[in-house]
Amino acid sequence: MARVRVEATSTQITVEGKTYDTDEWMNAPSSILSSIPRRLHLQPDHPITITRKLIESRFPAPTYQKHNTLFPIVSVAQNFDSLGFPTDHVGRSRNDTYYINKSTVLRTHTSAHQADTFRANTSEGFLISADVYRRDAIDRSHYPIFHQMEGARTWSRSAVPEGTTLARQVWDDLKTIPKHDLVVEDPNPSFHPDRNPLQSDRHSPEEAEAVATHLKRSLEDVVVTIFSAARAAAAAAARGGFSAPTSEPLKVRWVEAYFPFTSPSWELEVFWQNDWLEVLGCGVVQQRLLDSAGVPDRVGWAFGIGLERIAMLLFEIPDIRLFWSRDPRFLDQFRERVDGKITRFKEFSKYPPAPRDVAFWLPKSTAAASTPDSRNEPHSAPNPAGGLAPESASNAPASSTTTNSPSASVSSTSAPPPSTASSSTAATTHPPFHENDLTELVRATAGDLAESVTLIDAFAHPKTGRQSRCYRIVYRSLERTLTSEEVAGLHERIGRELVARWGVELR
Ligand code: DAH
C-alpha cells in the first residue's frame, strides 16, 4: 500500500505531514486519503504521465509555466468560492464532494488553483496537472480519483506597448500557433447576449474575439496532436491485423457552454469512432476572478481537460481501474518516447465478471431523498473535464458522516449531519440513502474488484408507497479469477451494511 500515514485522533487527520481538524462534514474514507501519494500523473512511463506530457508539449515555456505538485487538500474558498460557484451549487454537496471539515475539501477540479496561480503572477500562462476527487458512480470510466489539466493564458493591459492594442497583440501571438488542417465546425458567434455573453463592462468585442480565437486555436492544436497520435497508433495496430485504420479527416466542433468562472464559454467535441466526444471545457476568464486575484489589468482564457478520458482513447485502455494497477503486465507496456509515438494497450487476459443483484425496500422516511438523481453521468459527459455539471439536477440531501465509513485509522464522528441534511429525517435513526453512499460502500468493501454498480429497477409499492431499489454490482478482478465464495462474502457484507447504516430491508 501507499506509504502515506493517515493518522487520526478523534478529531484530526494527518496526510503527508499536514494535519487537519475534522468535524461532522468529514466524509473522506481512508482508502481515498491513502491514495493521495500515488500521483499517477508523475509516475515515469505511466499512461497518464505520457498523456500529460503530450499536451504539455503544445504549451512551451517560458510562456506557460507548469505546476504539477500542488497539494490536493484545499479550502472550500479555493475550490468553489473563488470561482463564483453559487452557495447552493450541487457540486458542493457532501454526496458529490469529499470534505475533511466544513471549510476543507479534496479538490474536485484543478480550477481550484486558478485564483492562486493568477495571484502569484509569475508567468503569462500556466498548466496545472493534478489528481482530483469526486464521489461518483462506479463503472469502466469512473473512479473517485482522476486527473485533470488546467491551462490558462492572460495578457496584461498595462504591458501593451504604445501604438498597439491588446486585441492586436493577441492576434500577433496567435501567429506562433502551428497551422492545422482540422475540419472545425464553429457555427455560433464568439459571444451572444443571452446564451454566451461578452463581459461587456470589461472587454471590447474585439478583445473577446481575439482572446477566444487564441484559445480555440491553441486547443485545436492540442486535439490535432492527441488524435493524430491516437490514429497513428490505431493504424500501426491495424497493420498488425487488429483493426482498420481510418482515412477520414479529423473533425471537431465548438459548442456553447456555461461555467461560473468564464464568459463566454465553450466545450470542444471531437468526432471519434462515429460519435461526438466531449474533450474539454474552456472560456474567457471572468474578470471578477482576476480582480480578486489582484491582477485586474489581465485579460485571458482558461481551459480544463480530463486526462483519463484522453489516455483511454490514446492507448485504448478499456477500464479506468487499470490506471491504478501495479501489475507489471500493465505498467511495462508503456514508455515515454521522444517522438511522441503511442503504442496501444494489449489486454493481458480477461477474467470473468461476477454480477450480483441487491434488492431492498427503503425505509419510508428516506424514500424521497433516495430518488436516483441524474448526476451520475460520466465524469466527462456532459461536462468534458470530468466536470461539475453547471446545470445538473438538484441532489438529495447530504447524508450523515457515518455513511462513509472512514475505516481503520481515520476516525468517524458520531456528530449529526450538517444542516444541509433533510430535517424531515430527523425523527429516524438512519440517514437518508443516496446512490453515492452505495457506491462508496461498494468501493470500501470490494475496492478495485468492483467494476460497476447500476440501478436496474426502481418502483413504489402500489399500496404502501414504499420505494424499492435493485442494483446490479459487477465484481471482476483485472488480474485474476474471483472465486464464488469470495464474491458471496463481499456481497453479503454489502447487504448487511446497507441494513445497518440506512435501515433498508433486503428483499
Ligand atoms: N473545472 C471544470 C470541470 O471540472 C473544467 C473547466 C471548464 C476548466 C472551463 C476551465 C474552464 O478552466 O475554463 O468541469
Tab-separated table of N, CA, C and O and ligand atoms in Angstrom, residues 108-109 111 114 134 148 150-151 259 261-262 281-283 302-304 383 385-388, ligand 1:
chain	number	residue	atom	x	y	z
A	108	THR	N	-12.012	19.081	-6.223
A	108	THR	CA	-12.830	18.338	-7.186
A	108	THR	C	-12.416	18.664	-8.613
A	108	THR	O	-12.878	18.031	-9.548
A	109	HIS	N	-11.566	19.670	-8.771
A	109	HIS	CA	-11.061	20.029	-10.103
A	109	HIS	C	-9.811	20.895	-9.964
A	109	HIS	O	-9.575	21.500	-8.914
A	111	SER	N	-9.318	23.596	-11.358
A	111	SER	CA	-9.670	25.029	-11.334
A	111	SER	C	-9.513	25.608	-9.933
A	111	SER	O	-9.409	26.831	-9.771
A	114	GLN	N	-6.757	28.060	-9.826
A	114	GLN	CA	-6.705	29.202	-10.761
A	114	GLN	C	-6.391	30.517	-10.044
A	114	GLN	O	-5.446	31.223	-10.405
A	134	ARG	N	-13.785	12.928	-6.565
A	134	ARG	CA	-15.243	13.110	-6.529
A	134	ARG	C	-15.949	11.826	-6.131
A	134	ARG	O	-15.577	10.739	-6.592
A	148	GLN	N	-6.734	15.849	-13.936
A	148	GLN	CA	-7.106	16.916	-14.863
A	148	GLN	C	-5.905	17.786	-15.161
A	148	GLN	O	-4.945	17.836	-14.386
A	150	GLU	N	-5.345	21.874	-16.058
A	150	GLU	CA	-5.908	23.211	-16.192
A	150	GLU	C	-4.909	24.032	-16.994
A	150	GLU	O	-3.699	23.920	-16.772
A	151	GLY	N	-5.394	24.839	-17.910
A	151	GLY	CA	-4.487	25.719	-18.645
A	151	GLY	C	-5.038	27.125	-18.660
A	151	GLY	O	-6.254	27.316	-18.596
A	259	PHE	N	-19.834	28.022	-17.536
A	259	PHE	CA	-19.072	27.777	-16.305
A	259	PHE	C	-19.125	29.059	-15.485
A	259	PHE	O	-19.121	30.149	-16.062
A	261	PHE	N	-16.944	30.529	-13.957
A	261	PHE	CA	-15.700	31.303	-13.924
A	261	PHE	C	-15.213	31.758	-15.297
A	261	PHE	O	-14.099	32.264	-15.431
A	262	THR	N	-16.037	31.556	-16.337
A	262	THR	CA	-15.683	32.042	-17.674
A	262	THR	C	-16.925	32.597	-18.366
A	262	THR	O	-18.037	32.172	-18.078
A	281	GLY	N	-13.490	21.731	-21.460
A	281	GLY	CA	-14.280	22.936	-21.240
A	281	GLY	C	-13.346	24.128	-21.167
A	281	GLY	O	-12.197	23.989	-20.748
A	282	CYS	N	-13.837	25.296	-21.581
A	282	CYS	CA	-12.950	26.457	-21.607
A	282	CYS	C	-13.748	27.751	-21.747
A	282	CYS	O	-14.960	27.719	-21.950
A	283	GLY	N	-13.037	28.875	-21.683
A	283	GLY	CA	-13.711	30.143	-21.892
A	283	GLY	C	-12.823	31.331	-21.576
A	283	GLY	O	-11.643	31.181	-21.242
A	302	ALA	N	-9.004	30.327	-20.143
A	302	ALA	CA	-8.667	29.140	-19.338
A	302	ALA	C	-9.363	27.920	-19.926
A	302	ALA	O	-10.374	28.051	-20.613
A	303	PHE	N	-8.781	26.753	-19.657
A	303	PHE	CA	-9.448	25.507	-20.054
A	303	PHE	C	-9.192	24.432	-19.008
A	303	PHE	O	-8.278	24.542	-18.187
A	304	GLY	N	-10.003	23.365	-19.045
A	304	GLY	CA	-9.786	22.205	-18.182
A	304	GLY	C	-10.054	20.939	-18.980
A	304	GLY	O	-11.040	20.867	-19.715
A	383	ASN	N	-20.081	17.078	-18.912
A	383	ASN	CA	-19.009	18.042	-18.771
A	383	ASN	C	-17.658	17.383	-18.964
A	383	ASN	O	-17.279	16.505	-18.213
A	385	ALA	N	-14.423	17.936	-18.735
A	385	ALA	CA	-13.223	17.863	-17.914
A	385	ALA	C	-13.462	16.971	-16.708
A	385	ALA	O	-12.704	16.932	-15.772
A	386	GLY	N	-14.535	16.249	-16.775
A	386	GLY	CA	-14.895	15.442	-15.632
A	386	GLY	C	-15.717	16.334	-14.741
A	386	GLY	O	-15.639	16.308	-13.532
A	387	GLY	N	-16.558	17.122	-15.344
A	387	GLY	CA	-16.988	18.387	-14.847
A	387	GLY	C	-18.014	18.474	-13.767
A	387	GLY	O	-18.816	17.597	-13.544
A	388	LEU	N	-17.960	19.597	-13.131
A	388	LEU	CA	-19.021	19.989	-12.247
A	388	LEU	C	-20.130	20.476	-13.152
A	388	LEU	O	-20.077	21.571	-13.663
B	1	DAH	N1	-13.179	22.813	-13.879
B	1	DAH	C1	-14.089	22.386	-14.914
B	1	DAH	C2	-14.592	20.977	-14.580
B	1	DAH	O1	-14.013	20.290	-13.792
B	1	DAH	C3	-13.433	22.360	-16.277
B	1	DAH	C4	-13.141	23.715	-16.818
B	1	DAH	C5	-14.046	24.360	-17.609
B	1	DAH	C6	-11.943	24.371	-16.524
B	1	DAH	C7	-13.807	25.610	-18.128
B	1	DAH	C8	-11.677	25.645	-17.027
B	1	DAH	C9	-12.633	26.270	-17.831
B	1	DAH	O2	-10.559	26.317	-16.772
B	1	DAH	O3	-12.354	27.482	-18.326
B	1	DAH	O4	-15.548	20.598	-15.144
